[in-house]
CSV table of C-alpha atoms in Angstrom, one decimal:
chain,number,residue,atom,x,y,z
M,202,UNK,CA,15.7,-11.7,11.6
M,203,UNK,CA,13.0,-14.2,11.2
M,204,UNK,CA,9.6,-13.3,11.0
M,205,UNK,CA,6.6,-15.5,10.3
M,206,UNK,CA,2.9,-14.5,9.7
M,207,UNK,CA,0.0,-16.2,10.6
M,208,UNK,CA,-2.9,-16.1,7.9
M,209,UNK,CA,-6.5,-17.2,8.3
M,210,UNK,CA,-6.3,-18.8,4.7
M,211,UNK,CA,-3.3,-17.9,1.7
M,212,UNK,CA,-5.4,-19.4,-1.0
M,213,UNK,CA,-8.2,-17.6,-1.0
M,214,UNK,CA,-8.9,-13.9,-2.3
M,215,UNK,CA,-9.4,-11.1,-0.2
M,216,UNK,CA,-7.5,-7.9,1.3
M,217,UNK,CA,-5.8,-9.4,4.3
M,218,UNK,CA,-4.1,-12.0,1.9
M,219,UNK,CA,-3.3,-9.4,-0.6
M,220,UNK,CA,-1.8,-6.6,2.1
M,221,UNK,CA,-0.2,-9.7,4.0
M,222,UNK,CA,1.5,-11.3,0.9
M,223,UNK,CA,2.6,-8.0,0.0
M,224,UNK,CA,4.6,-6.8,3.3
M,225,UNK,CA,5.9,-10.4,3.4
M,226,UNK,CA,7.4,-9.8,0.2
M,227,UNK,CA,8.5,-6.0,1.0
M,228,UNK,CA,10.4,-7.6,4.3
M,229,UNK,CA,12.0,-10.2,2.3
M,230,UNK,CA,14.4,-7.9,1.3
M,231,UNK,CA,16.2,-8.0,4.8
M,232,UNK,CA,14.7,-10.7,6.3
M,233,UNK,CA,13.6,-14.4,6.6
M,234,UNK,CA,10.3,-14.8,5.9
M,235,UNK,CA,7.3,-17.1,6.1
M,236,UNK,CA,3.6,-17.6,5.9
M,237,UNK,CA,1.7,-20.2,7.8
M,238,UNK,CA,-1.7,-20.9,6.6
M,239,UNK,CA,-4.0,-22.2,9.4
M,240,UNK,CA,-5.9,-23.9,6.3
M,241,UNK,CA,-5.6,-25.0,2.8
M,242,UNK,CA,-8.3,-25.8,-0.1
M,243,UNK,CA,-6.5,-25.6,-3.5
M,244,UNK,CA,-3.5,-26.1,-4.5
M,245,UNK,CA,-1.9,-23.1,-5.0
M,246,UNK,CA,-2.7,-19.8,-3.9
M,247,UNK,CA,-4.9,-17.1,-6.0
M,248,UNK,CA,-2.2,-14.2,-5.3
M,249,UNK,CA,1.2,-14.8,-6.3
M,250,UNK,CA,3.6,-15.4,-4.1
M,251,UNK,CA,7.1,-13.9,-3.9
M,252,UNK,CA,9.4,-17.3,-4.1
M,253,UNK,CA,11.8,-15.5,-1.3
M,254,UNK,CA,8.6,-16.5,1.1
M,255,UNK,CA,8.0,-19.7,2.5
M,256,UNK,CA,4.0,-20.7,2.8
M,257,UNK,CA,3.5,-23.6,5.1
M,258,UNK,CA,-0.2,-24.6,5.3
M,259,UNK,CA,-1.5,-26.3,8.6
M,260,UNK,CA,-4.5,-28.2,7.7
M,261,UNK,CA,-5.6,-29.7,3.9
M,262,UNK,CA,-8.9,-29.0,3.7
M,263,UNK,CA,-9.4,-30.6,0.5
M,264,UNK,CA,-10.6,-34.1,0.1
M,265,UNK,CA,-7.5,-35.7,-0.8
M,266,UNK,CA,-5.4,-33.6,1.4
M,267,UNK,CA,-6.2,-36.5,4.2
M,268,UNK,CA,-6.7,-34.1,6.8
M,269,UNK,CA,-10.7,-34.3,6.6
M,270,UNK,CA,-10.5,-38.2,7.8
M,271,UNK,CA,-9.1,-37.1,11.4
M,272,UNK,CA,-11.2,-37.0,13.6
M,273,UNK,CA,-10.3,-34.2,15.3
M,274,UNK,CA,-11.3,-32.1,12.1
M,275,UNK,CA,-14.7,-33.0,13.2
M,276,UNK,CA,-14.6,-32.0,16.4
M,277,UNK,CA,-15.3,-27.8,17.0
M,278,UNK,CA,-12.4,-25.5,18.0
M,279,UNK,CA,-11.8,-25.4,21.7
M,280,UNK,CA,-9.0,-22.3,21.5
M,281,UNK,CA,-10.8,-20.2,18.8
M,282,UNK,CA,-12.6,-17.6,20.5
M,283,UNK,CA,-16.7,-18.9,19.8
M,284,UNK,CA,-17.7,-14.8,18.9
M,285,UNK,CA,-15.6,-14.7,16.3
M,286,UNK,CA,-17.6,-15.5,12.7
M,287,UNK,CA,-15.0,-17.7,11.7
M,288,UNK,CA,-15.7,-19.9,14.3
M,289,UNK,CA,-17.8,-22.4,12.4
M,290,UNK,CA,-14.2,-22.9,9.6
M,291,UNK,CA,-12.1,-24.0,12.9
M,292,UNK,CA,-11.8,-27.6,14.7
M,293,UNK,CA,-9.2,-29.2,16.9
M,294,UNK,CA,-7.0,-30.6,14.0
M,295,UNK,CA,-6.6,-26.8,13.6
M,296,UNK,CA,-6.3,-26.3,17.0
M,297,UNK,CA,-3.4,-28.6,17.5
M,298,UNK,CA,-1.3,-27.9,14.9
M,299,UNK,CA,-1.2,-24.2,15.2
M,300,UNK,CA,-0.2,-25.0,19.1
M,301,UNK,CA,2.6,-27.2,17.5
M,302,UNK,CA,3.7,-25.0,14.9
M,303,UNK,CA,4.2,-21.8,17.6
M,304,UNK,CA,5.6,-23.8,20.2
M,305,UNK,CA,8.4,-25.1,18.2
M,306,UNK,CA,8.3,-21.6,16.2
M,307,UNK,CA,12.2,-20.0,15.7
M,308,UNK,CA,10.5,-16.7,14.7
M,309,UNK,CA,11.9,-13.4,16.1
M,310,UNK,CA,8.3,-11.8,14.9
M,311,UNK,CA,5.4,-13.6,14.9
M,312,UNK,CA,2.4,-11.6,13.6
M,313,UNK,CA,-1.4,-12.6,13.2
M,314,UNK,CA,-3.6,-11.4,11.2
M,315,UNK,CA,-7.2,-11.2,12.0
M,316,UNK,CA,-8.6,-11.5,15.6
M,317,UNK,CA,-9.1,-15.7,16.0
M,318,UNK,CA,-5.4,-16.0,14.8
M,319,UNK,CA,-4.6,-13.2,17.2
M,320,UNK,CA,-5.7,-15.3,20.2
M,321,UNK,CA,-3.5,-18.6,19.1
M,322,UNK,CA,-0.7,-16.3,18.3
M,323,UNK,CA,-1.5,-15.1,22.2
M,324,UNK,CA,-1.7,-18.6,23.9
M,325,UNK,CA,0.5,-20.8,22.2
M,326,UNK,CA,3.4,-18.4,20.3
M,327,UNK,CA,6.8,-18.0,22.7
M,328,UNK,CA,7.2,-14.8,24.7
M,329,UNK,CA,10.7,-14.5,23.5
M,330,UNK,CA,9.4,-13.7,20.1
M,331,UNK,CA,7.5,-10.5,19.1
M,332,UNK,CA,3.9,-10.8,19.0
M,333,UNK,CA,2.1,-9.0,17.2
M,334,UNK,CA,-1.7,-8.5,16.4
M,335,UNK,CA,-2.8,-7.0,13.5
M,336,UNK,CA,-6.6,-5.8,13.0
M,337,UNK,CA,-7.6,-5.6,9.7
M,338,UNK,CA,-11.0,-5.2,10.7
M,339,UNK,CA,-12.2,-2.2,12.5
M,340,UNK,CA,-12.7,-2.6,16.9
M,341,UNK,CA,-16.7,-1.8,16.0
M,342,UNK,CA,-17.0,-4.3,13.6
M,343,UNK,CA,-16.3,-6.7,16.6
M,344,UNK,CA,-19.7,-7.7,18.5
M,345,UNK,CA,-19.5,-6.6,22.5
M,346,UNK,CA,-19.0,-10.7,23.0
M,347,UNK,CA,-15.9,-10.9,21.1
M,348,UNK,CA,-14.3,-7.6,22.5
M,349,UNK,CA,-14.8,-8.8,25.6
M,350,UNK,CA,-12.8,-12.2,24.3
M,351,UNK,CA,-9.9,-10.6,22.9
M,352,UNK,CA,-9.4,-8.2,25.7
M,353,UNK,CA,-7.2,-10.6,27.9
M,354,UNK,CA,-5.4,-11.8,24.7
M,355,UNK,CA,-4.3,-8.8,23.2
M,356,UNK,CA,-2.5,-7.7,26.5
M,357,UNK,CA,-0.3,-10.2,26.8
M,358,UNK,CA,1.0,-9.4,23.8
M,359,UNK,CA,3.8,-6.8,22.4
M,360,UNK,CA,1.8,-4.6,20.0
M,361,UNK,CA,-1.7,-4.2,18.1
M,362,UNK,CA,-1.5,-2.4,14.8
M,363,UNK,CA,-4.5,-1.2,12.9
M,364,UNK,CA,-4.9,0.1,9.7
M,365,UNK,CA,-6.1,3.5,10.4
M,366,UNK,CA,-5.3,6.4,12.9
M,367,UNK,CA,-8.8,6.5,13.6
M,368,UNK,CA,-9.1,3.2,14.8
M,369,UNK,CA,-5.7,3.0,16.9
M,370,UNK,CA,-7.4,5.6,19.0
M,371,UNK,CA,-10.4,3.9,19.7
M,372,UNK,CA,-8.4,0.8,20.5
M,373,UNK,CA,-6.5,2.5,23.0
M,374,UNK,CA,-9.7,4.7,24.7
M,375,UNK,CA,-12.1,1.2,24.6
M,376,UNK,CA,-9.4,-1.5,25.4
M,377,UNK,CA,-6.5,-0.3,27.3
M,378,UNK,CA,-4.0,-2.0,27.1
M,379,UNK,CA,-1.0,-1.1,29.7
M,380,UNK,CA,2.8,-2.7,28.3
M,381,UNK,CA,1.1,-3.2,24.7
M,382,UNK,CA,2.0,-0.8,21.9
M,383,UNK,CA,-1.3,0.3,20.3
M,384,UNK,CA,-0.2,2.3,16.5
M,385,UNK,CA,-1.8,2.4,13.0
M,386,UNK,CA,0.2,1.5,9.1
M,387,UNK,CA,-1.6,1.0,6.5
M,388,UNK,CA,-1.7,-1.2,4.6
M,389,UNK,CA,0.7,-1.6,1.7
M,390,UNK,CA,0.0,-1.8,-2.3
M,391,UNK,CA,2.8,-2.1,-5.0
M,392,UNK,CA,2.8,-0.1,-8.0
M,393,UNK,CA,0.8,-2.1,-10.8
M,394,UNK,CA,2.0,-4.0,-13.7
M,395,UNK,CA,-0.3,-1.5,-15.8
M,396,UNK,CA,0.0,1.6,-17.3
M,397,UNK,CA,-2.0,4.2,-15.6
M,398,UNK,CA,-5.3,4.9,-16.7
M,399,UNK,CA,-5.7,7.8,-19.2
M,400,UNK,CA,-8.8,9.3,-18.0
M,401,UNK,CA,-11.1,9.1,-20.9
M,402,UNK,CA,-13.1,5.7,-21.1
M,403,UNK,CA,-16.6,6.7,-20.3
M,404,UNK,CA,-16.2,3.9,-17.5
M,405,UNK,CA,-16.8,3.9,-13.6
M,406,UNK,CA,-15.3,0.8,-12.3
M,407,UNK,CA,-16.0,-0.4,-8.2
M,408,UNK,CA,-14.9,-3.7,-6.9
M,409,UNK,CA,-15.3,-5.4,-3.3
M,410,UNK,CA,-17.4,-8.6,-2.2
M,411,UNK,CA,-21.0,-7.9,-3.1
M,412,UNK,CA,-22.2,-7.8,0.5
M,413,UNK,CA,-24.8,-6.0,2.0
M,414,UNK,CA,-21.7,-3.3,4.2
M,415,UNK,CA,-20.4,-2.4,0.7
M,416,UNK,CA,-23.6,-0.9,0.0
M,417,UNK,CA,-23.5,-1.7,-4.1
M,418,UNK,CA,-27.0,-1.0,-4.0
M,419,UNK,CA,-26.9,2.0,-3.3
M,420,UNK,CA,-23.9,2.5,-6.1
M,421,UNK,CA,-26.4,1.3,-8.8
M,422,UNK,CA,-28.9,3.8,-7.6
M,423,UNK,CA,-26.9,6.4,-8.0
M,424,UNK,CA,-25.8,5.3,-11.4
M,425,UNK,CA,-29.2,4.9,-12.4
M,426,UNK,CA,-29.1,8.9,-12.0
M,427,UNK,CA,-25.8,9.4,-13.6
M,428,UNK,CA,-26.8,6.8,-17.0
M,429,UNK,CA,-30.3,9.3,-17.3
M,430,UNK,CA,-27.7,12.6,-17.6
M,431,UNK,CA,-24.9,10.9,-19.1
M,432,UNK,CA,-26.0,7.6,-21.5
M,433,UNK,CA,-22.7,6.8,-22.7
M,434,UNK,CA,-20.9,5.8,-19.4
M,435,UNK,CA,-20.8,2.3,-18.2
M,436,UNK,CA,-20.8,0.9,-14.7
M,437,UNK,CA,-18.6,-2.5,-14.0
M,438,UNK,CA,-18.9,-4.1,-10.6
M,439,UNK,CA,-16.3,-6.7,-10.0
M,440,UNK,CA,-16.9,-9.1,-7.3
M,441,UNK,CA,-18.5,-12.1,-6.0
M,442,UNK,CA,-20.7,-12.6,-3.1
M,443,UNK,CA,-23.9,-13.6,-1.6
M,444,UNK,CA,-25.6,-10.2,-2.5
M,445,UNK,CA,-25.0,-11.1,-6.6
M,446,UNK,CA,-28.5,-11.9,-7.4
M,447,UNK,CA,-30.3,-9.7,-5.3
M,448,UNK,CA,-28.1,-6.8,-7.3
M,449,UNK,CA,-28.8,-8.0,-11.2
M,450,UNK,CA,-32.5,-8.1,-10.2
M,451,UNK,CA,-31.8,-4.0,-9.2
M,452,UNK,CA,-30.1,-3.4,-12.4
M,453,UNK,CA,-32.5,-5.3,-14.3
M,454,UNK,CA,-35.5,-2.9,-12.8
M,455,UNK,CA,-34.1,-0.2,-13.5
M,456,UNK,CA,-33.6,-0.5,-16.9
M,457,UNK,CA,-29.8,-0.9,-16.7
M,458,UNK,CA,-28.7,-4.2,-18.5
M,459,UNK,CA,-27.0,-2.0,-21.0
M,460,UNK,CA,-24.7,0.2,-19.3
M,461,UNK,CA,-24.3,-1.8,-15.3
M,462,UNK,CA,-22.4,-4.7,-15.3
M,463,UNK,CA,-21.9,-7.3,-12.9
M,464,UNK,CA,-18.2,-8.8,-13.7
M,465,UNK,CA,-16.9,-11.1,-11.3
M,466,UNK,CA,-14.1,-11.3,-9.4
M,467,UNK,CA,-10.8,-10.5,-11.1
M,468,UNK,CA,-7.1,-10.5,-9.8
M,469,UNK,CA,-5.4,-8.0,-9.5
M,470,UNK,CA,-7.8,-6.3,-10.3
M,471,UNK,CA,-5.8,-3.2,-10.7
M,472,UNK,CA,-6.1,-4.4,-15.0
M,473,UNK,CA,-9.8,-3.5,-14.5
M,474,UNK,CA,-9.4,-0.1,-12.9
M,475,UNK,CA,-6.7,1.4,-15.5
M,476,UNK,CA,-9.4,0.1,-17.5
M,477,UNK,CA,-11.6,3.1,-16.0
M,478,UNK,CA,-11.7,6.8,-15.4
M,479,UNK,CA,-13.2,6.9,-11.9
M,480,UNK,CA,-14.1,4.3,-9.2
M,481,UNK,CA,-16.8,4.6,-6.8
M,482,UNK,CA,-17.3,3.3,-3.4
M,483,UNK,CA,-20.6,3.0,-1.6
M,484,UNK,CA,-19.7,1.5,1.6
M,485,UNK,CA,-21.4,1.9,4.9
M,486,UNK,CA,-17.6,1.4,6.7
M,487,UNK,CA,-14.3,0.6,5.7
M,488,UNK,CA,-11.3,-0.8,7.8
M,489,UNK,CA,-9.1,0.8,5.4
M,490,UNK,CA,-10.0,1.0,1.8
M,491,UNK,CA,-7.6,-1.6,-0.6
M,492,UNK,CA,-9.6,-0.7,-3.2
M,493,UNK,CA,-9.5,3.1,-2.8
M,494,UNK,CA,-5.5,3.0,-2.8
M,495,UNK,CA,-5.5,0.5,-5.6
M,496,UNK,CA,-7.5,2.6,-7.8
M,497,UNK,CA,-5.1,5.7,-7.2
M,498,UNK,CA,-2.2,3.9,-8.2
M,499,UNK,CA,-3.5,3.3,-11.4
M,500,UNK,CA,-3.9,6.9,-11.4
M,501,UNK,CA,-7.9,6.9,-10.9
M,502,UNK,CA,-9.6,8.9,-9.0
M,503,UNK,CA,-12.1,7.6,-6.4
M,504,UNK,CA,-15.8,8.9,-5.4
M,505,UNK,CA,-15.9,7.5,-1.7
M,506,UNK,CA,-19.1,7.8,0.8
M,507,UNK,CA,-16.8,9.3,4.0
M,508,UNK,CA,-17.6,6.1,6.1
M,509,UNK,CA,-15.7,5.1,9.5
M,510,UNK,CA,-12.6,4.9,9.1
M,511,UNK,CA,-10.5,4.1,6.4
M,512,UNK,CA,-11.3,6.6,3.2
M,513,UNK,CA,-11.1,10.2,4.8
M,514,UNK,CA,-7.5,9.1,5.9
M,515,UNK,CA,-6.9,8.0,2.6
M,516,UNK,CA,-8.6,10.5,0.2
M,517,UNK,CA,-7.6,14.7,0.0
M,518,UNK,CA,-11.2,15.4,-1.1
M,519,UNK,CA,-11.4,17.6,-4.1
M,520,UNK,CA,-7.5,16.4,-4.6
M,521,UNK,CA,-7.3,13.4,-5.2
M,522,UNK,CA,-10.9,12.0,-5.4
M,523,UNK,CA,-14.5,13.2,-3.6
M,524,UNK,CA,-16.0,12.1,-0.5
M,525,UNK,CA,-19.2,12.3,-0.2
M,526,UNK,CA,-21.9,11.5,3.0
M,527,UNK,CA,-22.2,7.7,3.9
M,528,UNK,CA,-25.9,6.6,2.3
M,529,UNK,CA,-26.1,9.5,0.3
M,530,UNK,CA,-27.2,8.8,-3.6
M,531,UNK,CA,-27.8,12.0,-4.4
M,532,UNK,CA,-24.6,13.3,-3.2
M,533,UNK,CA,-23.0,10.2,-4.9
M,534,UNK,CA,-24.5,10.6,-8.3
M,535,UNK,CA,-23.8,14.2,-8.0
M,536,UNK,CA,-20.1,13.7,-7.3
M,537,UNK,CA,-19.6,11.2,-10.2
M,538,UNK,CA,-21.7,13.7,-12.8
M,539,UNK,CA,-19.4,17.1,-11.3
M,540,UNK,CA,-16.3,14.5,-12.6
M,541,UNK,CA,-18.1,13.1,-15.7
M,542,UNK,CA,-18.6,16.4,-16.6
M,543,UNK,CA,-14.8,17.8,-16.0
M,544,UNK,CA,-12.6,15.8,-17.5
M,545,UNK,CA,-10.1,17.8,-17.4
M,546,UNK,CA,-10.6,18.0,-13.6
M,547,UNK,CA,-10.6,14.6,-13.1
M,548,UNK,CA,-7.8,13.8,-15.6
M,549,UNK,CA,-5.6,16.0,-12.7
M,550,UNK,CA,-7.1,14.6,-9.8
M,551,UNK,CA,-6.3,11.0,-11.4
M,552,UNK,CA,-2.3,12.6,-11.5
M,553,UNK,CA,-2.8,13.5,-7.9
M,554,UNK,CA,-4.2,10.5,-6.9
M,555,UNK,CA,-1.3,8.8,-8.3
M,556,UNK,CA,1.2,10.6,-6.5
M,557,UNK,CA,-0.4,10.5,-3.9
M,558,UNK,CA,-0.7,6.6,-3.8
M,559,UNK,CA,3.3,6.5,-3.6
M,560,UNK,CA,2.9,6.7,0.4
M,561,UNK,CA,1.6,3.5,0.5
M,562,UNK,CA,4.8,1.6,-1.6
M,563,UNK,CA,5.6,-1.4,0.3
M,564,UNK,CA,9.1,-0.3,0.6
M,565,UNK,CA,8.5,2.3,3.7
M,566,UNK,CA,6.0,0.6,4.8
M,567,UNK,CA,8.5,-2.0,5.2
M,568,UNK,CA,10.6,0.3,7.1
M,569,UNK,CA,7.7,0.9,9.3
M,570,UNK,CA,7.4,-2.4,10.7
M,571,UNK,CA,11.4,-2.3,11.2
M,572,UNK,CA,11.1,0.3,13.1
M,573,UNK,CA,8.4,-1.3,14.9
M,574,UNK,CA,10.3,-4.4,15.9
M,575,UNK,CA,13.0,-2.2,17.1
M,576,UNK,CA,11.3,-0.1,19.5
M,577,UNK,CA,9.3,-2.8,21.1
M,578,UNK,CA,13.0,-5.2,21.1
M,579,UNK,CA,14.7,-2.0,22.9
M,580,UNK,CA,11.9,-1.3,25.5
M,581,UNK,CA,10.5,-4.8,26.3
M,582,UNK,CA,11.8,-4.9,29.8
M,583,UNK,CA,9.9,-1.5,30.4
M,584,UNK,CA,7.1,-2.8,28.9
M,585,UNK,CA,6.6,-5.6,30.7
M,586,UNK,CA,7.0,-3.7,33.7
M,587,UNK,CA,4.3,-1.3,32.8
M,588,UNK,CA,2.1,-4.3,32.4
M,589,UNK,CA,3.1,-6.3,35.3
M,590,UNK,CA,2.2,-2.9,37.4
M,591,UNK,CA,-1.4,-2.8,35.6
M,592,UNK,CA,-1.7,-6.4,36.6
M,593,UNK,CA,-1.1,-5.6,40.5
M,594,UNK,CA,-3.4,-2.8,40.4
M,595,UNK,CA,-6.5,-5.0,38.6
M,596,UNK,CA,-6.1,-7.8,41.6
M,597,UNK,CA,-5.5,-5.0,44.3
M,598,UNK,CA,-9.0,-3.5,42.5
M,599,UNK,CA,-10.8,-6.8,42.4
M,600,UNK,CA,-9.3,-7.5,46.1
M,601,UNK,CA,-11.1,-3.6,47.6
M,602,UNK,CA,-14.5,-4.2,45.3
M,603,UNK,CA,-14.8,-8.1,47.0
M,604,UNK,CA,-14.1,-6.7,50.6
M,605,UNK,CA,-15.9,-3.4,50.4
M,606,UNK,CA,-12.6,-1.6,50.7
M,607,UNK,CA,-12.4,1.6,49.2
M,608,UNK,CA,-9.0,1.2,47.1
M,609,UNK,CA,-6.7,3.2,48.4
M,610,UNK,CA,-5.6,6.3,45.8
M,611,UNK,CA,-1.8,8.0,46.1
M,612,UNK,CA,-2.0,11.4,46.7
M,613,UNK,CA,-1.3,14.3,44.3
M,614,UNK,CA,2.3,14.9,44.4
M,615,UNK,CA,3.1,18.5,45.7
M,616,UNK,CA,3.6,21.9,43.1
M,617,UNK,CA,6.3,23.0,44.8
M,618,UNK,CA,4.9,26.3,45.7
M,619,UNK,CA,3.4,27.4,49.3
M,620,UNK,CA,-0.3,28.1,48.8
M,621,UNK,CA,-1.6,31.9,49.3
């Protein structure tokens, strides 16, 4: 089977190529494989790639990839939904070539990646091929505008896979989606090229872009409680973002130059974590939580605010790591000292949490997705039926509400037994 993947940008750094590259990889194994890139700005990608998988960028972004004298690169994305906050990275150079690309595609599987993808992978890919949408973002992170856009999109296609349970259901309750299998995997993480971490450097490590949703703020805060109980431990934040300078001033006033640490970005950065003996997370929501699961398999447990959706499916609190209320200092400082203080305790919940991380092995994940492609390749004929009688019933609705015709409803089929 061929299967192809289409990814916003493979040379940058972030979770969606991580978790991408990885199942690519983990499919290899059976299959024919390939990432297309809808852009390109260096020349080879941060994450490494396994050689079994083609990448095939669409558009060189870089000033001697040539692609920036077109003209269409100058000219603004007619087919990339306008709502999503990508919008302002796409043009019709992009445009074009993606239509290209999936119109001649030979994929079996074709599978996007975040929502503007999704809608290409919707207009242009073949229906004889699987299409499949994957969200790595969660449906409330969407604004109303952009729902609203991806709604006709996503149900013309074969599936939408999130990365939580949690979300799955509120795709299916807030856009229904008749024909269209609507199901949650998470996302997969290999086991590290480290040792695990032992459990005694006085270190609490946390990672993610240093944006205001991750809530780092609120991490050094709590720390700032933590370093006036327990001096010797040491905070490192890796990660780069807009929110960098804003955050040294905080540790700055608060008198913690000497044991908080902004670090930069670092891949993998699962080095850094076996590095540690806990890792914190401070977000106000999480799609799913790489970094959580990352940590774990380094055998570190993980103090995580229990924001929508991604680390209470994730983390056995009081297992294999703490949650702990979303905006909550106290209750995050408190969690991190209860651990400080136990290492024994946190040396075992560092063994569970490593165990526990085997779930998310690319291998049956892997399998997940074969058994995907399977059941929507056996019941795409029922499917599309299912869809086409959703379709009737919309027009037939629209039909009633523009002639002020009550629609007509069929009528409860009968029980069978005689009434009393």
């Amino acid at each position: 089977m061929k299967i192809a993947f289409l990814l916003h940008n493979a040379y940058g750094i972030g979770g969606t190529i991580r978790t991408t590259m990885n199942l690519a990889a983990a499919l290899a194994d059976r299959h024919d494989v390939e990432i297309v890139s809808m852009m390109r700005h260096r020349e080879t990608p941060r994450f490494a790639l396994d050689p079994r998988v083609r990448l095939i960028p669409l558009v060189d972004t870089r000033p001697e990839g040539g692609d920036t004298e077109n003209p269409l690169f100058h000219q603004a994305s007619r087919d990339f939904p306008a709502a999503e906050k990508r919008f302002h990275q796409y043009n019709r150079l992009i445009d074009t070539r993606v239509a290209e690309y999936l119109r001649g595609c030979a994929a079996d599987v074709i599978i996007g990646t975040r929502p503007g993808v999704n809608v290409y992978l919707s207009r242009f890919a073949p229906r004889r091929a699987l299409r499949i949408a994957q969200e790595h973002l969660r449906y409330e992170a969407h604004s109303k505008k952009l729902r609203a856009q991806l709604a006709p999109h996503y149900r013309a296609l074969d599936a939408v896979v999130t990365t939580t349970e949690a979300d799955a259901a509120v795709y299916r309750a807030r856009m229904p989606m008749p024909g269209v299998r609507t199901l949650a995997i998470p996302n997969s993480v290999p086991e590290p090229a480290v040792a695990p971490s032992e459990g005694t450097a006085p270190v609490i490590a946390a990672a993610g872009r240093l944006v205001p949703g991750k809530r780092f703020d609120l991490l050094i805060d709590a720390f700032a409680e933590v370093a006036a109980e327990y001096p010797d431990w040491r905070l490192r934040i890796y990660g780069g973002g807009a929110e960098r300078e804003r955050l040294a001033e905080r540790i700055e006033r608060l008198g913690l130059s000497g044991s908080a640490k902004l670090m930069g970005s670092r891949s993998p950065i699962e080095a850094e974590f076996a590095k540690a003996s806990l890792v914190a997370v401070a977000s106000d929501a999480e799609s799913f939580g790489m970094t959580i699961v990352e940590a774990m398999r380094c055998g570190v447990p993980v103090v995580s605010t229990d924001c929508p959706l991604g680390p209470g499916e994730i983390i056995r609190d009081g297992v294999t790591g703490r949650l702990v209320p979303t905006g909550d200092k106290r209750a995050l400082a408190s969690a991190l000292m209860d651990l400080i203080a136990d290492a024994p305790g946190r040396r075992a919940m560092g063994a569970a949490a490593l165990e526990s991380s085997r779930a998310y092995d690319p291998a049956p994940i892997a399998r997940r997705y074969d058994q995907l492609f399977a059941e929507l390749e056996a019941n795409r004929f029922a499917r599309s039926w299912e869809r086409g009688r959703a379709t009737v019933r919309r027009r037939l609705g629209r039909l009633a509400r523009r002639f002020g015709v009550s629609p007509v409803r069929r009528a409860p089929a009968a029980s069978g037994k005689a009434s009393a």
